[in-house]
Amino acid sequence: MKKTILAVLSLFLVLLMMAPSLAGAHPGRTDANGGHTCRTNCAKWGLKTGEYHYHNGGGSSSKSPSSPTSSSPPPAKKPAPAPKKPEYVKTDVYINGTKQNFQQSAYIKDGTTLVPMRPIFEALGASVQWDNRAKKVTGTKDKRKITLSVGNKKGYITENGVTGSVDLTHPAEITNGATMVPLRFISESLGANVKWDSASKSVKITK
């Protein structure tokens, strides 16, 4: 009789020890992580519908650990637009009615007619000096000095000790060893008469 009572007491103690784990368990298949998502009778077990939870005290979570996380790829960068190529149109130059044959012909670039400075200045009676280190060209006629720097959109004219600046529509540039300057600068610096013939795309300079 005593043995029976002891056996019943032992079983009762075991059930008391298992009670917490049994309270947290309910029917349903578990996944590889030892848990699953509650679908039915969730309130009975103190859970919400769709709540993911673990059995045997593993805790609960509203998201399944095995569900993949999605992330949008970064937007692709648009390629930079290709730089616009300048328009080159060969142009003939006439000085006092005579067509010139320059080593580097005049041309139109970005809407500006560029002409070789040295041969035109020399044909109009001016001397020209080139400073290779400073990339600067200087023309002199009588008491007037004209200075240009490659890449600079300003020209400078000095006369009787007074220096003034001239805005250029295009900076001076070097092409095939020739310093090319805007056509209008020829008339502004040396006082020559410059005329553009759009029909023949030619320049006529008279002095």
Tab-separated table of C-alpha atoms in Angstrom:
chain	number	residue	atom	x	y	z
A	1	MET	CA	0.000	0.000	0.000
A	2	LYS	CA	2.777	2.365	0.912
A	3	LYS	CA	4.503	1.579	-2.381
A	4	THR	CA	1.344	2.466	-4.312
A	5	ILE	CA	1.002	5.789	-2.498
A	6	LEU	CA	4.666	6.613	-3.152
A	7	ALA	CA	4.268	5.778	-6.847
A	8	VAL	CA	1.197	8.064	-7.129
A	9	LEU	CA	3.023	10.906	-5.372
A	10	SER	CA	6.028	10.500	-7.654
A	11	LEU	CA	3.835	10.637	-10.757
A	12	PHE	CA	2.088	13.746	-9.394
A	13	LEU	CA	5.420	15.475	-8.835
A	14	VAL	CA	6.533	14.648	-12.380
A	15	LEU	CA	3.314	16.100	-13.807
A	16	LEU	CA	3.808	19.283	-11.785
A	17	MET	CA	7.310	19.677	-13.203
A	18	MET	CA	6.074	19.172	-16.786
A	19	ALA	CA	3.127	21.563	-16.447
A	20	PRO	CA	4.909	24.745	-17.739
A	21	SER	CA	6.073	23.054	-20.917
A	22	LEU	CA	2.724	21.435	-21.529
A	23	ALA	CA	0.940	24.752	-21.113
A	24	GLY	CA	2.983	26.281	-23.890
A	25	ALA	CA	2.509	23.397	-26.301
A	26	HIS	CA	-0.375	22.654	-28.586
A	27	PRO	CA	-1.045	20.334	-31.516
A	28	GLY	CA	0.580	21.197	-34.811
A	29	ARG	CA	3.594	20.293	-36.902
A	30	THR	CA	6.840	22.104	-36.226
A	31	ASP	CA	9.476	23.093	-38.769
A	32	ALA	CA	13.231	22.512	-38.656
A	33	ASN	CA	13.572	25.367	-36.175
A	34	GLY	CA	11.199	23.737	-33.672
A	35	GLY	CA	8.300	26.118	-34.215
A	36	HIS	CA	5.474	27.022	-36.553
A	37	THR	CA	2.859	29.686	-37.341
A	38	CYS	CA	-0.389	29.545	-35.346
A	39	ARG	CA	-3.448	29.221	-37.610
A	40	THR	CA	-6.346	27.892	-35.429
A	41	ASN	CA	-7.422	28.270	-31.770
A	42	CYS	CA	-4.581	30.755	-31.254
A	43	ALA	CA	-6.305	32.679	-28.455
A	44	LYS	CA	-6.648	29.432	-26.509
A	45	TRP	CA	-2.877	29.228	-26.292
A	46	GLY	CA	-2.394	32.940	-25.690
A	47	LEU	CA	-1.215	33.593	-29.268
A	48	LYS	CA	-2.313	35.740	-32.199
A	49	THR	CA	-3.389	34.328	-35.549
A	50	GLY	CA	-0.368	34.226	-37.868
A	51	GLU	CA	2.122	34.514	-34.985
A	52	TYR	CA	5.196	32.373	-35.338
A	53	HIS	CA	6.248	30.661	-32.128
A	54	TYR	CA	8.471	27.926	-30.838
A	55	HIS	CA	7.581	24.891	-28.785
A	56	ASN	CA	9.353	23.823	-25.587
A	57	GLY	CA	10.009	27.372	-24.386
A	58	GLY	CA	11.644	28.600	-27.552
A	59	GLY	CA	9.776	31.948	-27.569
A	60	SER	CA	7.568	33.384	-30.310
A	61	SER	CA	7.882	35.759	-33.203
A	62	SER	CA	5.475	37.228	-35.764
A	63	LYS	CA	7.953	36.543	-38.549
A	64	SER	CA	9.337	33.205	-39.587
A	65	PRO	CA	13.156	33.095	-39.322
A	66	SER	CA	13.280	31.103	-42.512
A	67	SER	CA	11.395	33.705	-44.573
A	68	PRO	CA	13.803	35.493	-46.930
A	69	THR	CA	14.235	39.248	-46.658
A	70	SER	CA	13.781	41.208	-49.853
A	71	SER	CA	15.857	44.237	-50.826
A	72	SER	CA	15.588	46.322	-53.982
A	73	PRO	CA	18.768	46.598	-56.082
A	74	PRO	CA	20.272	50.093	-56.298
A	75	PRO	CA	19.124	52.059	-59.345
A	76	ALA	CA	21.463	51.772	-62.289
A	77	LYS	CA	23.499	54.883	-63.035
A	78	LYS	CA	22.778	56.534	-66.358
A	79	PRO	CA	25.842	56.880	-68.572
A	80	ALA	CA	27.137	60.425	-68.938
A	81	PRO	CA	26.162	62.021	-72.245
A	82	ALA	CA	28.934	62.134	-74.816
A	83	PRO	CA	30.451	65.601	-75.246
A	84	LYS	CA	29.199	67.437	-78.282
A	85	LYS	CA	31.752	67.556	-81.060
A	86	PRO	CA	32.548	71.065	-82.309
A	87	GLU	CA	31.540	72.043	-85.815
A	88	TYR	CA	34.510	72.662	-88.130
A	89	VAL	CA	33.911	74.469	-91.428
A	90	LYS	CA	36.917	75.453	-93.531
A	91	THR	CA	36.907	79.163	-94.377
A	92	ASP	CA	38.833	81.146	-97.016
A	93	VAL	CA	40.474	84.442	-96.076
A	94	TYR	CA	41.019	87.388	-98.446
A	95	ILE	CA	43.233	90.331	-97.488
A	96	ASN	CA	42.844	93.423	-99.656
A	97	GLY	CA	41.247	91.255	-102.346
A	98	THR	CA	43.973	88.568	-102.406
A	99	LYS	CA	43.138	85.039	-101.274
A	100	GLN	CA	45.529	83.876	-98.584
A	101	ASN	CA	47.130	80.450	-98.456
A	102	PHE	CA	47.811	79.814	-94.780
A	103	GLN	CA	49.489	76.693	-93.433
A	104	GLN	CA	46.531	76.403	-91.052
A	105	SER	CA	43.257	77.446	-92.689
A	106	ALA	CA	40.616	79.493	-90.917
A	107	TYR	CA	37.592	77.555	-89.670
A	108	ILE	CA	34.270	77.956	-87.895
A	109	LYS	CA	34.019	76.370	-84.444
A	110	ASP	CA	30.948	76.600	-82.208
A	111	GLY	CA	29.634	79.459	-84.315
A	112	THR	CA	32.848	81.528	-84.142
A	113	THR	CA	35.193	82.060	-87.093
A	114	LEU	CA	38.776	81.471	-85.956
A	115	VAL	CA	41.697	82.731	-88.052
A	116	PRO	CA	45.473	82.314	-87.729
A	117	MET	CA	46.737	85.423	-85.929
A	118	ARG	CA	50.372	85.608	-87.052
A	119	PRO	CA	50.007	85.603	-90.881
A	120	ILE	CA	47.075	88.036	-90.778
A	121	PHE	CA	48.811	90.412	-88.361
A	122	GLU	CA	51.984	90.307	-90.425
A	123	ALA	CA	50.024	90.899	-93.655
A	124	LEU	CA	48.507	93.991	-92.009
A	125	GLY	CA	51.927	95.328	-90.973
A	126	ALA	CA	52.121	94.122	-87.359
A	127	SER	CA	54.899	92.059	-85.772
A	128	VAL	CA	54.077	88.988	-83.692
A	129	GLN	CA	55.928	87.346	-80.804
A	130	TRP	CA	55.079	84.028	-79.148
A	131	ASP	CA	55.860	83.181	-75.503
A	132	ASN	CA	55.781	79.379	-75.406
A	133	ARG	CA	56.198	79.172	-71.634
A	134	ALA	CA	53.247	81.457	-70.881
A	135	LYS	CA	51.292	80.380	-73.993
A	136	LYS	CA	50.902	84.043	-74.839
A	137	VAL	CA	51.050	85.852	-78.168
A	138	THR	CA	51.827	89.555	-78.553
A	139	GLY	CA	51.226	91.634	-81.654
A	140	THR	CA	52.696	95.125	-82.102
A	141	LYS	CA	51.884	97.792	-84.651
A	142	ASP	CA	53.044	101.377	-84.316
A	143	LYS	CA	52.307	102.303	-80.672
A	144	ARG	CA	49.664	99.625	-80.148
A	145	LYS	CA	50.337	96.312	-78.402
A	146	ILE	CA	47.873	93.421	-78.514
A	147	THR	CA	48.162	90.512	-76.067
A	148	LEU	CA	46.320	87.177	-76.038
A	149	SER	CA	46.701	84.077	-73.881
A	150	VAL	CA	45.638	80.622	-75.033
A	151	GLY	CA	42.457	79.551	-73.259
A	152	ASN	CA	41.609	83.072	-72.079
A	153	LYS	CA	38.385	84.702	-73.311
A	154	LYS	CA	39.850	88.174	-72.927
A	155	GLY	CA	42.317	90.057	-75.105
A	156	TYR	CA	44.252	93.140	-74.038
A	157	ILE	CA	45.137	96.221	-76.079
A	158	THR	CA	47.664	98.748	-74.796
A	159	GLU	CA	48.000	102.146	-76.474
A	160	ASN	CA	49.611	105.332	-75.132
A	161	GLY	CA	50.188	103.592	-71.794
A	162	VAL	CA	46.527	102.699	-71.339
A	163	THR	CA	45.413	99.038	-71.359
A	164	GLY	CA	41.882	97.962	-72.148
A	165	SER	CA	40.324	94.526	-72.344
A	166	VAL	CA	38.295	92.970	-75.157
A	167	ASP	CA	35.821	90.120	-74.593
A	168	LEU	CA	36.288	87.262	-77.041
A	169	THR	CA	33.473	85.040	-78.295
A	170	HIS	CA	35.931	82.128	-78.169
A	171	PRO	CA	39.283	81.825	-76.394
A	172	ALA	CA	42.472	81.695	-78.438
A	173	GLU	CA	43.629	78.152	-79.168
A	174	ILE	CA	46.511	76.332	-80.792
A	175	THR	CA	45.765	74.271	-83.914
A	176	ASN	CA	48.608	72.588	-85.817
A	177	GLY	CA	51.070	75.013	-84.256
A	178	ALA	CA	49.068	78.137	-85.216
A	179	THR	CA	47.462	80.526	-82.728
A	180	MET	CA	43.825	80.828	-83.784
A	181	VAL	CA	41.838	83.895	-82.690
A	182	PRO	CA	38.262	85.084	-83.291
A	183	LEU	CA	37.887	86.997	-86.541
A	184	ARG	CA	36.260	89.982	-84.852
A	185	PHE	CA	39.375	90.487	-82.739
A	186	ILE	CA	41.332	91.359	-85.902
A	187	SER	CA	39.150	94.400	-86.548
A	188	GLU	CA	38.957	95.375	-82.856
A	189	SER	CA	42.712	95.203	-82.319
A	190	LEU	CA	44.104	96.574	-85.594
A	191	GLY	CA	41.167	98.631	-86.808
A	192	ALA	CA	40.865	96.608	-90.017
A	193	ASN	CA	37.598	96.282	-91.911
A	194	VAL	CA	36.362	92.708	-91.667
A	195	LYS	CA	33.465	91.318	-93.679
A	196	TRP	CA	31.946	87.851	-93.576
A	197	ASP	CA	30.518	86.418	-96.810
A	198	SER	CA	28.003	83.764	-95.740
A	199	ALA	CA	27.329	82.591	-99.319
A	200	SER	CA	30.955	81.604	-99.996
A	201	LYS	CA	31.844	81.128	-96.318
A	202	SER	CA	34.806	83.423	-96.725
A	203	VAL	CA	36.366	86.306	-94.801
A	204	LYS	CA	37.366	89.553	-96.484
A	205	ILE	CA	39.792	91.829	-94.624
A	206	THR	CA	40.757	95.256	-95.930
A	207	LYS	CA	43.013	97.920	-94.487
